[in-house]
Coordinates of C-alpha atoms and ligand atoms in Angstrom, one line a residue:
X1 CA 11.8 -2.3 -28.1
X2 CA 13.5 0.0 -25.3
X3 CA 12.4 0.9 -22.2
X4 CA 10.8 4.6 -23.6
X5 CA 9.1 2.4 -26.7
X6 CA 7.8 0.7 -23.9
X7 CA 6.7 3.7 -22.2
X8 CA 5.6 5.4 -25.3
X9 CA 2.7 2.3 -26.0
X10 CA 1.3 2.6 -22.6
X11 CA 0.6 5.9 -22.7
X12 CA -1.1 5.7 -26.2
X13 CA -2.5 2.5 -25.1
X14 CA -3.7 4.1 -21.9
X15 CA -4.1 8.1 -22.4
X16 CA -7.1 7.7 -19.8
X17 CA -5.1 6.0 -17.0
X18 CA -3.2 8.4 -15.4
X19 CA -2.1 6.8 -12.5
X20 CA -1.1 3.7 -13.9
X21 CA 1.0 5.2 -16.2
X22 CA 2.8 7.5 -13.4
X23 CA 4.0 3.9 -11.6
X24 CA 5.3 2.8 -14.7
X25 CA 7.2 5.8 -15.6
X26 CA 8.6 5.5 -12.2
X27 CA 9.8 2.3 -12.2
X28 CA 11.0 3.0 -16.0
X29 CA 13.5 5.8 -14.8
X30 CA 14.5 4.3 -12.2
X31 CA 15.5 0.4 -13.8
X32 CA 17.5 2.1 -16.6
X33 CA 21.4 1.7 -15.2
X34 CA 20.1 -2.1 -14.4
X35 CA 18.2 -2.5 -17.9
X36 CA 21.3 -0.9 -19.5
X37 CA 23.7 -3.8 -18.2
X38 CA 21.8 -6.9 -18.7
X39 CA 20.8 -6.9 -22.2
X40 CA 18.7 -10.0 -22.5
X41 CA 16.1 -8.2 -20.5
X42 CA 15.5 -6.2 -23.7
X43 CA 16.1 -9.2 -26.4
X44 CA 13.2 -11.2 -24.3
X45 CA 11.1 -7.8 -24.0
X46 CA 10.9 -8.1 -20.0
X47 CA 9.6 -4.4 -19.4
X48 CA 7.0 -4.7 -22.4
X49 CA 5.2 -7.7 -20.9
X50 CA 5.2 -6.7 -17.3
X51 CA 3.3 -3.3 -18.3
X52 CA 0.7 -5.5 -19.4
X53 CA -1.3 -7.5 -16.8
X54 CA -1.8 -11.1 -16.9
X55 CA -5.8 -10.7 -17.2
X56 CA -8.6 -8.1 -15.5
X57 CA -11.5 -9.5 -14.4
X58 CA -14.3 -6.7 -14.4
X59 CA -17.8 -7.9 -12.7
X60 CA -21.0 -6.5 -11.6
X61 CA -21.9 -6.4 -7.7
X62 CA -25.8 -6.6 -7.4
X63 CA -27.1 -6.2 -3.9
X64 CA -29.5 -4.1 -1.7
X65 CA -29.5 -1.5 0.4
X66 CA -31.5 -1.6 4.2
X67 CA -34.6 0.2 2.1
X68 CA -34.9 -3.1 0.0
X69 CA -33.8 -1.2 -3.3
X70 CA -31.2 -2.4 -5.9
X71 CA -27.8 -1.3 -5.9
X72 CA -25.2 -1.6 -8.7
X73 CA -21.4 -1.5 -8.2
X74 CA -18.5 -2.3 -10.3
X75 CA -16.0 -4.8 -9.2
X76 CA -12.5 -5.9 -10.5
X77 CA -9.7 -8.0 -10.2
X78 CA -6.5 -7.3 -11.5
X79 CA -4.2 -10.5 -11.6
X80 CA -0.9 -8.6 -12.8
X81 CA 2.3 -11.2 -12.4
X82 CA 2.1 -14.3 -10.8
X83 CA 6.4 -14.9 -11.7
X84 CA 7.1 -15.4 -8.4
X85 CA 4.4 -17.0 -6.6
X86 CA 0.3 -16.5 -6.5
X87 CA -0.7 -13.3 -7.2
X88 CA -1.5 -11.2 -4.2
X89 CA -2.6 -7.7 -3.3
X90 CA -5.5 -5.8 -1.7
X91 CA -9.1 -4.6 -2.3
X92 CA -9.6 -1.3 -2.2
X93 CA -13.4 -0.3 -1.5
X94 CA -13.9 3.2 -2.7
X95 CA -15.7 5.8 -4.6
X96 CA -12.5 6.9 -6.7
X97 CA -12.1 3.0 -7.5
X98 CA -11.4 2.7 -11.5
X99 CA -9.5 0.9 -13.9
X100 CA -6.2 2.8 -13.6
X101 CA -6.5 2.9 -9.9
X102 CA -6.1 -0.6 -9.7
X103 CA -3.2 -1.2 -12.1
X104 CA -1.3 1.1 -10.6
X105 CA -1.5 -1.1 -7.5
X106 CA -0.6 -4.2 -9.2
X107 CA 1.8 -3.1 -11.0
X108 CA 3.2 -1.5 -7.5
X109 CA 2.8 -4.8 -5.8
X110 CA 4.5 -6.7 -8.4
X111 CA 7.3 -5.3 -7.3
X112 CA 6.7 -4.4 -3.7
X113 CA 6.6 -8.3 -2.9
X114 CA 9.5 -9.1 -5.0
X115 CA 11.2 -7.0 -2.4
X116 CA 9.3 -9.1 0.5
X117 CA 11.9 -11.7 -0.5
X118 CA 8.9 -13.9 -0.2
X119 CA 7.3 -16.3 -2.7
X120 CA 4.3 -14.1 -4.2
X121 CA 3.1 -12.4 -7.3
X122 CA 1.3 -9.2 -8.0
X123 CA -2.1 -8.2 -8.1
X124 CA -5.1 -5.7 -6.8
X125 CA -8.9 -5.6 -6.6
X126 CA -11.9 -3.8 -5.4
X127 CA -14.7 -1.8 -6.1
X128 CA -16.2 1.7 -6.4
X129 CA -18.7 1.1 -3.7
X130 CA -18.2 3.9 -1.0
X131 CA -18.6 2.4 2.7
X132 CA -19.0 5.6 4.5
X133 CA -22.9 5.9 5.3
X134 CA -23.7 2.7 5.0
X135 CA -25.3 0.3 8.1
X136 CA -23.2 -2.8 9.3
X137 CA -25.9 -5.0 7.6
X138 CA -25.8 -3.3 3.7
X139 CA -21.8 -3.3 4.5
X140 CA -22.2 -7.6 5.2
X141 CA -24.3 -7.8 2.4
X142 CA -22.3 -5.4 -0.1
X143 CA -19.1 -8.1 1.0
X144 CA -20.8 -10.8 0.3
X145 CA -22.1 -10.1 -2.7
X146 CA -18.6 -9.2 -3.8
X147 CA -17.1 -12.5 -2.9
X148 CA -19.7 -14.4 -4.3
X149 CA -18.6 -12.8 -8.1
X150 CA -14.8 -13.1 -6.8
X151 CA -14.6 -16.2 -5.4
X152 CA -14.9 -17.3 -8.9
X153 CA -11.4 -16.2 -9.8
X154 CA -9.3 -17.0 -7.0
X155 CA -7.8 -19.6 -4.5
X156 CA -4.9 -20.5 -1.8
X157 CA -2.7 -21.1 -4.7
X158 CA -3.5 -18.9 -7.7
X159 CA -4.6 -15.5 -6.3
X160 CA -5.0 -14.5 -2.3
X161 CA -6.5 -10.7 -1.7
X162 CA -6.4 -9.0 1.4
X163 CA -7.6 -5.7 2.5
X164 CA -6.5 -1.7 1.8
X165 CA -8.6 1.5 1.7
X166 CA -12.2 0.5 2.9
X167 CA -11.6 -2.8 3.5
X168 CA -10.3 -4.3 6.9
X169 CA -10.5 -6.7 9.5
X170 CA -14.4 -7.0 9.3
X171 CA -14.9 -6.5 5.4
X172 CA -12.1 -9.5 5.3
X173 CA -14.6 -12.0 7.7
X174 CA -17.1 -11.4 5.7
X175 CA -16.1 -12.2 2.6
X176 CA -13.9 -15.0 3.8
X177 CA -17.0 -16.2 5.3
X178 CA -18.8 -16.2 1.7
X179 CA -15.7 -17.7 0.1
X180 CA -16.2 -21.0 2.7
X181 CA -19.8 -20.6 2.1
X182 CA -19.3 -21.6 -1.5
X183 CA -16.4 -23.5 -1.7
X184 CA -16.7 -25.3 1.4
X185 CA -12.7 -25.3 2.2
X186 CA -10.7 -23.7 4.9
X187 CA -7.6 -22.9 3.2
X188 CA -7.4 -19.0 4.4
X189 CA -8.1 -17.8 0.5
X190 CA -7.5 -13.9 1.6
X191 CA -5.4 -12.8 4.9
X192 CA -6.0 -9.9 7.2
X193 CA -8.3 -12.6 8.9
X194 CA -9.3 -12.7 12.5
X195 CA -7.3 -14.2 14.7
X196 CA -8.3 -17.2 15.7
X197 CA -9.9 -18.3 12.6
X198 CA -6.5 -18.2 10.2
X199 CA -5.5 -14.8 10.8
X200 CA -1.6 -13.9 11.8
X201 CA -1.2 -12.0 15.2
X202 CA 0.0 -8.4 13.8
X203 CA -1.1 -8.5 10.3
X204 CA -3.5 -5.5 11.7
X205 CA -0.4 -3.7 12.4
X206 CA 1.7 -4.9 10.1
X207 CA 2.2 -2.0 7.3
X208 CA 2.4 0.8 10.0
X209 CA 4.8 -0.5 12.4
X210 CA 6.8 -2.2 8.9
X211 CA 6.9 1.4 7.8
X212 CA 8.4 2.7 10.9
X213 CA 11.3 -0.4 11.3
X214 CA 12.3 0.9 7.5
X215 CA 12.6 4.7 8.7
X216 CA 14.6 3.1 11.3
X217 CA 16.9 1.3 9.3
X218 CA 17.0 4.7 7.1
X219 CA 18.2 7.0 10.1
X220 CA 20.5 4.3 11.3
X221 CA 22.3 4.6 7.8
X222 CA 22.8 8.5 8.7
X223 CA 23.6 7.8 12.0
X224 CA 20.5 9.5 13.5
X225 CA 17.8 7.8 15.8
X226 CA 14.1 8.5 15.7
X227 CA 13.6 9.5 19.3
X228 CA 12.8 13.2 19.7
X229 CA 12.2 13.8 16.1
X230 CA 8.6 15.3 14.7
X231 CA 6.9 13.3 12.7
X232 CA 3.8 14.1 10.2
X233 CA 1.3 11.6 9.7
X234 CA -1.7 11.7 7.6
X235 CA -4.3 9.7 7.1
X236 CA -5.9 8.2 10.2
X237 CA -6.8 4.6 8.7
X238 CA -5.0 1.7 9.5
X239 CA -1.6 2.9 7.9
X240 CA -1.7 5.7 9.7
X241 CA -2.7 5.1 13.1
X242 CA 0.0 2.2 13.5
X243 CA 2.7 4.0 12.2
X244 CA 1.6 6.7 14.2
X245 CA 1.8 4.2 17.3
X246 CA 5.4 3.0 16.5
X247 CA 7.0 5.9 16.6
X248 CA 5.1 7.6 19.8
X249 CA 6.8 3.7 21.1
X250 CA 10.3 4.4 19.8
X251 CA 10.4 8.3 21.3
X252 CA 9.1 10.3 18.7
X253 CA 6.9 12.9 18.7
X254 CA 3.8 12.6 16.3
X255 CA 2.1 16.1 15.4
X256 CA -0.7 15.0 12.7
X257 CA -3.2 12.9 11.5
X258 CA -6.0 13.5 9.0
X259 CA -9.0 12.0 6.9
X260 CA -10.5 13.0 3.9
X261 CA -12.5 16.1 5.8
X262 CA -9.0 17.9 7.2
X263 CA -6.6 17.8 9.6
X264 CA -5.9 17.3 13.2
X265 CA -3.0 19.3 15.3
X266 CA -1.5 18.6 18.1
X267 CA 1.6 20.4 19.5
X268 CA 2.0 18.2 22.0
X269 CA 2.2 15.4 20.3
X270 CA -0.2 12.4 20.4
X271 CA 0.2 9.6 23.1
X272 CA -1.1 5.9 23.3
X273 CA -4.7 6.9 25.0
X274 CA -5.1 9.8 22.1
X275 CA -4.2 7.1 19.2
X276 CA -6.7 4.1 21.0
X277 CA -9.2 6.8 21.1
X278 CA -8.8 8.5 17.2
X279 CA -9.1 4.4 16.2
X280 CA -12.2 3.8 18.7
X281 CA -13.3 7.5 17.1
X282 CA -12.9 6.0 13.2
X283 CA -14.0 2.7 13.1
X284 CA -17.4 4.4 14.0
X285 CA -16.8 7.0 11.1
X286 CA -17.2 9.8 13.4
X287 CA -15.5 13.0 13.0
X288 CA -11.9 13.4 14.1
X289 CA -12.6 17.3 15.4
X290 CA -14.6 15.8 18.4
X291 CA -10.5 14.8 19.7
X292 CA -10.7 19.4 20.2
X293 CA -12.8 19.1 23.0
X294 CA -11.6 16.3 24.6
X295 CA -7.9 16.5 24.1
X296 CA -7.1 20.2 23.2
X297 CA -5.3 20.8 19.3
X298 CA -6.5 22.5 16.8
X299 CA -8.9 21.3 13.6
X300 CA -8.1 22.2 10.2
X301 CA -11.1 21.8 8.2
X302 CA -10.1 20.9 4.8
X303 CA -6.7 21.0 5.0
X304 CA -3.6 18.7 5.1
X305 CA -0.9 18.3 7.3
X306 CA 2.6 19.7 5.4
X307 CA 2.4 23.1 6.5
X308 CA 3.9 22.5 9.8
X309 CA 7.6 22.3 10.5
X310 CA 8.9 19.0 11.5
X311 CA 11.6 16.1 10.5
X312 CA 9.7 13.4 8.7
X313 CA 6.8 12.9 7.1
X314 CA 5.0 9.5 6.6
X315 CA 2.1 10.0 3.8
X316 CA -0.6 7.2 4.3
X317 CA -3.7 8.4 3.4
X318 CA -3.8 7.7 -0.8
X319 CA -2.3 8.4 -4.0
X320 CA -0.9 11.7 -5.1
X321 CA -1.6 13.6 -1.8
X322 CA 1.3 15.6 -2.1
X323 CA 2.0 17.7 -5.0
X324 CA 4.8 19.9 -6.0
X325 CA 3.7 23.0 -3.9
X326 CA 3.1 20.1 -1.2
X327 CA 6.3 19.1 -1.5
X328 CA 8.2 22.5 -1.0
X329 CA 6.2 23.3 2.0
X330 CA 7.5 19.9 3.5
X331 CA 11.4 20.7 2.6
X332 CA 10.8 24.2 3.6
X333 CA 10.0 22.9 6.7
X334 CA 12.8 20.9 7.1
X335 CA 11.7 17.9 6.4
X336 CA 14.6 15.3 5.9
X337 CA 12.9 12.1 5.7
X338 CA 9.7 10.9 3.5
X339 CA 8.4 7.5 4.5
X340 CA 5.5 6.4 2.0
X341 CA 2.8 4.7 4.1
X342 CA 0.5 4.9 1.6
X343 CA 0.7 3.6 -2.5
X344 CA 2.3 6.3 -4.2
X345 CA 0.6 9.8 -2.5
X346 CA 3.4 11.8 -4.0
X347 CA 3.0 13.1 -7.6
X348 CA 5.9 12.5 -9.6
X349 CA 6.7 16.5 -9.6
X350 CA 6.7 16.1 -5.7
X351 CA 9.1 13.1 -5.9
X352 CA 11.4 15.1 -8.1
X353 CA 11.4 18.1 -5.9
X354 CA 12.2 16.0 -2.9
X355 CA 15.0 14.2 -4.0
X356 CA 16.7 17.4 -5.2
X357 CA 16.3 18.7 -2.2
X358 CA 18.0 15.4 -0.8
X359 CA 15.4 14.6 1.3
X360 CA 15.7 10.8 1.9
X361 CA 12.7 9.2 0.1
X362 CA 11.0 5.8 0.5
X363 CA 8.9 4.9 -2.1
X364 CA 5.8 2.9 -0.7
X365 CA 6.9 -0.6 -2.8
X366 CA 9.8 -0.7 0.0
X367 CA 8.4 1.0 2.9
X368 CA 4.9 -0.4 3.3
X369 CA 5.7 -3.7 2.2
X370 CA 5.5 -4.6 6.0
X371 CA 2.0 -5.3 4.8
X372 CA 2.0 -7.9 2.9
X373 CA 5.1 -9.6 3.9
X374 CA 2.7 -10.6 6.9
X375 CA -0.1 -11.5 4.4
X376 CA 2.4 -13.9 3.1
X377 CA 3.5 -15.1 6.4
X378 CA -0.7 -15.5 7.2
X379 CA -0.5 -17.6 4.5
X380 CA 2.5 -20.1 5.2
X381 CA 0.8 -19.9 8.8
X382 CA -2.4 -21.6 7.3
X383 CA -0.7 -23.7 4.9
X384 CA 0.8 -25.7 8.1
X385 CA -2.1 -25.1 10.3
X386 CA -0.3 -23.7 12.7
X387 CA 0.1 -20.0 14.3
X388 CA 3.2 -18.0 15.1
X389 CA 3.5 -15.7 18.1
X390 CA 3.1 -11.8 17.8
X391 CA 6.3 -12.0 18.9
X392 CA 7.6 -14.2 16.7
X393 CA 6.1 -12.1 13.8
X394 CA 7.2 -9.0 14.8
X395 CA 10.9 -10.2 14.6
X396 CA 10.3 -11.6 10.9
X397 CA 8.9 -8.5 10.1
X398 CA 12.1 -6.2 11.6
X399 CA 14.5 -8.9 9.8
X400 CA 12.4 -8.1 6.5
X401 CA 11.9 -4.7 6.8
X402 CA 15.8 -4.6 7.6
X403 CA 16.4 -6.8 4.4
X404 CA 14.3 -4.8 1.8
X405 CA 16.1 -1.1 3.5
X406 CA 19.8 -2.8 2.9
X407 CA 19.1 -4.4 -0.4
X408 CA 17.5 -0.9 -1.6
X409 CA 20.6 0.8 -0.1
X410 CA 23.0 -1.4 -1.8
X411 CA 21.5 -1.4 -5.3
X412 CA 21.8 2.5 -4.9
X413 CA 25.7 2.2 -4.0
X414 CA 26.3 -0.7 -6.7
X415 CA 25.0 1.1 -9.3
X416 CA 26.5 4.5 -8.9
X417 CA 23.3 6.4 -7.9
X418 CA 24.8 6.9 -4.2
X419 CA 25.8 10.4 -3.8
X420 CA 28.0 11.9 -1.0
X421 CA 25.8 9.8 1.8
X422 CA 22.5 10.4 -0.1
X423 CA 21.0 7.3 -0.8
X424 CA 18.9 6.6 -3.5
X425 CA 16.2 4.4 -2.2
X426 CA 13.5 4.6 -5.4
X427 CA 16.3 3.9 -7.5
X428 CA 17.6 0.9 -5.6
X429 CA 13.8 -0.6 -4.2
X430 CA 12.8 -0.5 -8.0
X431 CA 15.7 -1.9 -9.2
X432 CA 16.1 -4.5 -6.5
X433 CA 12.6 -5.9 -7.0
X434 CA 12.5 -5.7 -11.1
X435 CA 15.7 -7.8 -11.1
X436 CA 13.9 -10.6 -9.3
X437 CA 10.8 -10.8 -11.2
X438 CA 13.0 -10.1 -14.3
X439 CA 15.3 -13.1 -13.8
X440 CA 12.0 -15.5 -13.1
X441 CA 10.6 -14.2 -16.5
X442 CA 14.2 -14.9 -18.3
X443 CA 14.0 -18.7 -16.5
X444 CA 10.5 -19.0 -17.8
X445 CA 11.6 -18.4 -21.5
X446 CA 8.4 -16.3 -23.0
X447 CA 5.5 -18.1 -20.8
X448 CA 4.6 -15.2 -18.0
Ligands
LIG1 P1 -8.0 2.9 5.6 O1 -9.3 2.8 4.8 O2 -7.8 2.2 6.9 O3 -7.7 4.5 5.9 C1 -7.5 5.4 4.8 C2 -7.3 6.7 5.4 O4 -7.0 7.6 4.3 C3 -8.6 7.3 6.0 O5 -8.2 8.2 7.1 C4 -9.2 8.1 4.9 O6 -10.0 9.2 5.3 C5 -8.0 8.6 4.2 N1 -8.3 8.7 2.7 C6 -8.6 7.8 1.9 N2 -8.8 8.2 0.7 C7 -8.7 9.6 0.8 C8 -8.8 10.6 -0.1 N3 -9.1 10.4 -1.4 N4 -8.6 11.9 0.3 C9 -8.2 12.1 1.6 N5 -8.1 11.1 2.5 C10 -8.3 9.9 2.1 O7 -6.9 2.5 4.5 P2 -5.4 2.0 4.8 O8 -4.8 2.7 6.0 O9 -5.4 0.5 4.8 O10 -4.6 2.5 3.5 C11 -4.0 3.7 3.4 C12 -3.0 3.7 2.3 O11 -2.0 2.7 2.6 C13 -3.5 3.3 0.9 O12 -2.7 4.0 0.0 C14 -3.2 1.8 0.8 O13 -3.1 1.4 -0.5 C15 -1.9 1.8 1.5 N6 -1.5 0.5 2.0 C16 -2.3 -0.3 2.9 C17 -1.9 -1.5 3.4 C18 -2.7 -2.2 4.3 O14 -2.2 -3.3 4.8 N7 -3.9 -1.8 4.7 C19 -0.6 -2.1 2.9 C20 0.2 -1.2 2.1 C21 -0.2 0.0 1.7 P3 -11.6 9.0 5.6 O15 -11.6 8.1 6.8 O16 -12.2 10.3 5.8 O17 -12.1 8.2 4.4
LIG2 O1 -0.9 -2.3 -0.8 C1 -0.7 -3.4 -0.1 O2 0.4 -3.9 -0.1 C2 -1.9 -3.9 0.6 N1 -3.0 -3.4 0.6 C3 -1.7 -5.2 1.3 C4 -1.8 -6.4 0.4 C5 -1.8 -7.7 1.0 O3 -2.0 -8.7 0.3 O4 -1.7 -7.9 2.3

């Protein structure tokens, strides 16, 4: 079966899973020249069984709300590939939380942490409960309630979540705090804990600052440094706000940030004290137009951020936030550099119109990975019992970040999809990462 019979099943298979099927087209196009010279990928079917997750587990999540009433949510975990070590990935708490969603992340991730270089497989989780409104108590209880259907389906060794939309620092404690509740072992089952109790220094800060070492590495291979240059951010979650952070550190001048209600705009740029103050100004869901009065800027209720010119843009709210009209506003405004913070927010027409406009474009696999490379260093830190400096993290994180931008670079060059300095990075991220978790499934024989 070729790659487009492949492609051709999923989307009868899965008509009603848009998303998911959007990743794997992506990956499709982009494996082809690989696919093309190593036939035995074909003879053992390598593509048709990595479109097709391991298992789903799908549960209910009974709790109740600070009125005493019964609430219903769905939950799910998606355990996609486990070729090249446990499988591991986020949960996503969120209205917009379905099926597809999350098989679009684990397939992503699959891939995204072969590029880590680091021993993990691929999955995703979550639920379709929406945490904005809710008290601190019915969000502990929600979490707990979670962990105690999830718990059944993971460990250290077989499958290790973390956090993503919805779902940070404290969400993490309190489920890990169920998890130990149960189980009665401290092996550090999901990362993004606190430190102090198994948690890495800089996992918090991992994907954004990751993000910005890989634009790094990206102007470096253009000769062209980040100080001075304008920068769009949206999004004004974790992602954003530490990507955000980096580059104000390295010289840059950050114009943007959103949330799901609009977007902030500031021609001066944001400093340190503005970014401690939009994450003091989030984490207790309060409005981000309240920054107006105290700062200055303006508030654009409703809208998003790619109308205004600047050099790079770094997505990192969600998925398909930019679309095709998105896209031209962004290289008509002389945008030269797309950075994906966030798991796939362009559409595949805005991906398309980007690189034909040779705008250099990171697909989130390779430039978010930053993520969950420290997940994966959280979890070699609680394996040993031991914790490594923020310092020493930080460095492992540049050396990887460095690592996944030169081995996405070089696929591009090695198999011809370089052109005239342009470097294709979707090409050579997808490529880089299939080949890994390919030539696993090829040692396994037809187990995986
Ligand atoms: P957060 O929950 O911390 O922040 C999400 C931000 O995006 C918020 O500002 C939120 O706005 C906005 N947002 C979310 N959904 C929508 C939507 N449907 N429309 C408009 N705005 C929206 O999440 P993270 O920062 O952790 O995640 C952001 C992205 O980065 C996701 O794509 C995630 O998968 C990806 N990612 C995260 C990693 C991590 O380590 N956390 C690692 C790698 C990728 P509001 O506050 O109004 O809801
Ligand atoms: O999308 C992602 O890579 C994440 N949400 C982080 C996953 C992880 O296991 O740290």
């Amino acid at each position: 079966m070729s790659i487009s019979q492949a492609i051709e099943t999923v989307e009868a298979n899965y008509a009603h899973q848009p998303e998911f099927i959007q990743a794997v087209k992506e990956v499709a196009i982009s494996i082809k020249p690989l696919y093309d010279a190593h036939p035995e990928y074909e003879t053992l079917k390598v593509f048709e069984r990595l479109v097709e997750p391991d298992r789903i587990f799908n549960f209910r999540v009974n709790w109740e709300n600070d009125k005493g009433e019964v609430q219903v949510n769905r939950g799910w975990r998606v355990q996609f590939n486990n070729a090249l070590g446990p499988y591991k990935g986020g949960l996503r708490f969120h209205p917009t939380v379905t099926e597809s969603v999350l098989k679009f992340l684990g397939f992503e991730q699959i891939f995204k942490n072969a590029l880590t270089g680091l021993p993990i497989g691929g999955g995703k989780g979550g639920s379709d409960f929406d945490p904005k409104g809710k008290s601190e108590s019915e969000i502990r209880r929600f979490c707990y309630a979670f962990m105690r259907e999830l718990h059944h389906y993971i460990s250290k060794d077989m499958d290790v979540p973390a956090g993503d939309i919805g779902v940070g620092g404290r969400e993490v404690s309190y489920m890990y705090a169920m998890y130990k509740n149960l189980t009665r072992e401290s092996t550090g089952v999901i990362t993004g804990k606190g430190v102090g109790f198994g948690g890495s220094l800089m996992r918090t800060e991992a994907t954004g600052y990751g993000a910005v070492y890989f634009l790094e590495n990206m102007l470096a291979a253009q000769d062209e440094d980040i100080k001075g240059k304008t920068v769009l951010v949206s999004g004004a979650g974790n992602v954003s706000l530490h990507a955000a952070e980096k580059c104000i550190a390295l010289g840059a001048k950050v114009i943007t940030v959103s949330d799901s209600r609009g977007t902030l705009h500031d021609t001066s740029g944001f400093t340190q004290e503005k970014i401690d103050w939009l994450k003091a100004q989030k984490a207790q869901n309060k409005p981000l137009v309240d920054y107006v009065d105290k700062f200055g800027g303006e508030w654009l209720d409703g809208k998003k951020p790619w109308q205004f010119k600047a050099d790079i843009a770094i997505p990192s709210a969600t998925q398909n936030e930019i679309n095709e009209d998105e896209a031209k506003q962004l290289v008509n405004n002389g945008v030269k550099y797309v950075v994906e913070g966030a798991n796939m927010p362009l559409t595949a027409e805005a991906i398309d119109h980007v690189r034909e406009h040779r705008v250099h474009y990171a697909p989130g696999k390779a430039a978010n990975a930053g993520g969950v490379a420290v997940s994966a260093l959280e979890m070699s830190q609680n394996s040993v019992r031991q914790y490594n400096t923020f310092e020493q993290v930080d460095q492992q994180l540049k050396n990887i970040m460095k690592d996944i931008h030169d081995g996405a670079a070089g696929a591009s060059e090695e198999y011809g999809q370089t052109d005239n300095g342009y470097i294709d990075y979707m090409a050579g991220a997808n490529m880089v990462g299939f080949k890994r978790v390919a030539d696993a499934l090829l040692a396994y024989g037809i187990l995986n």
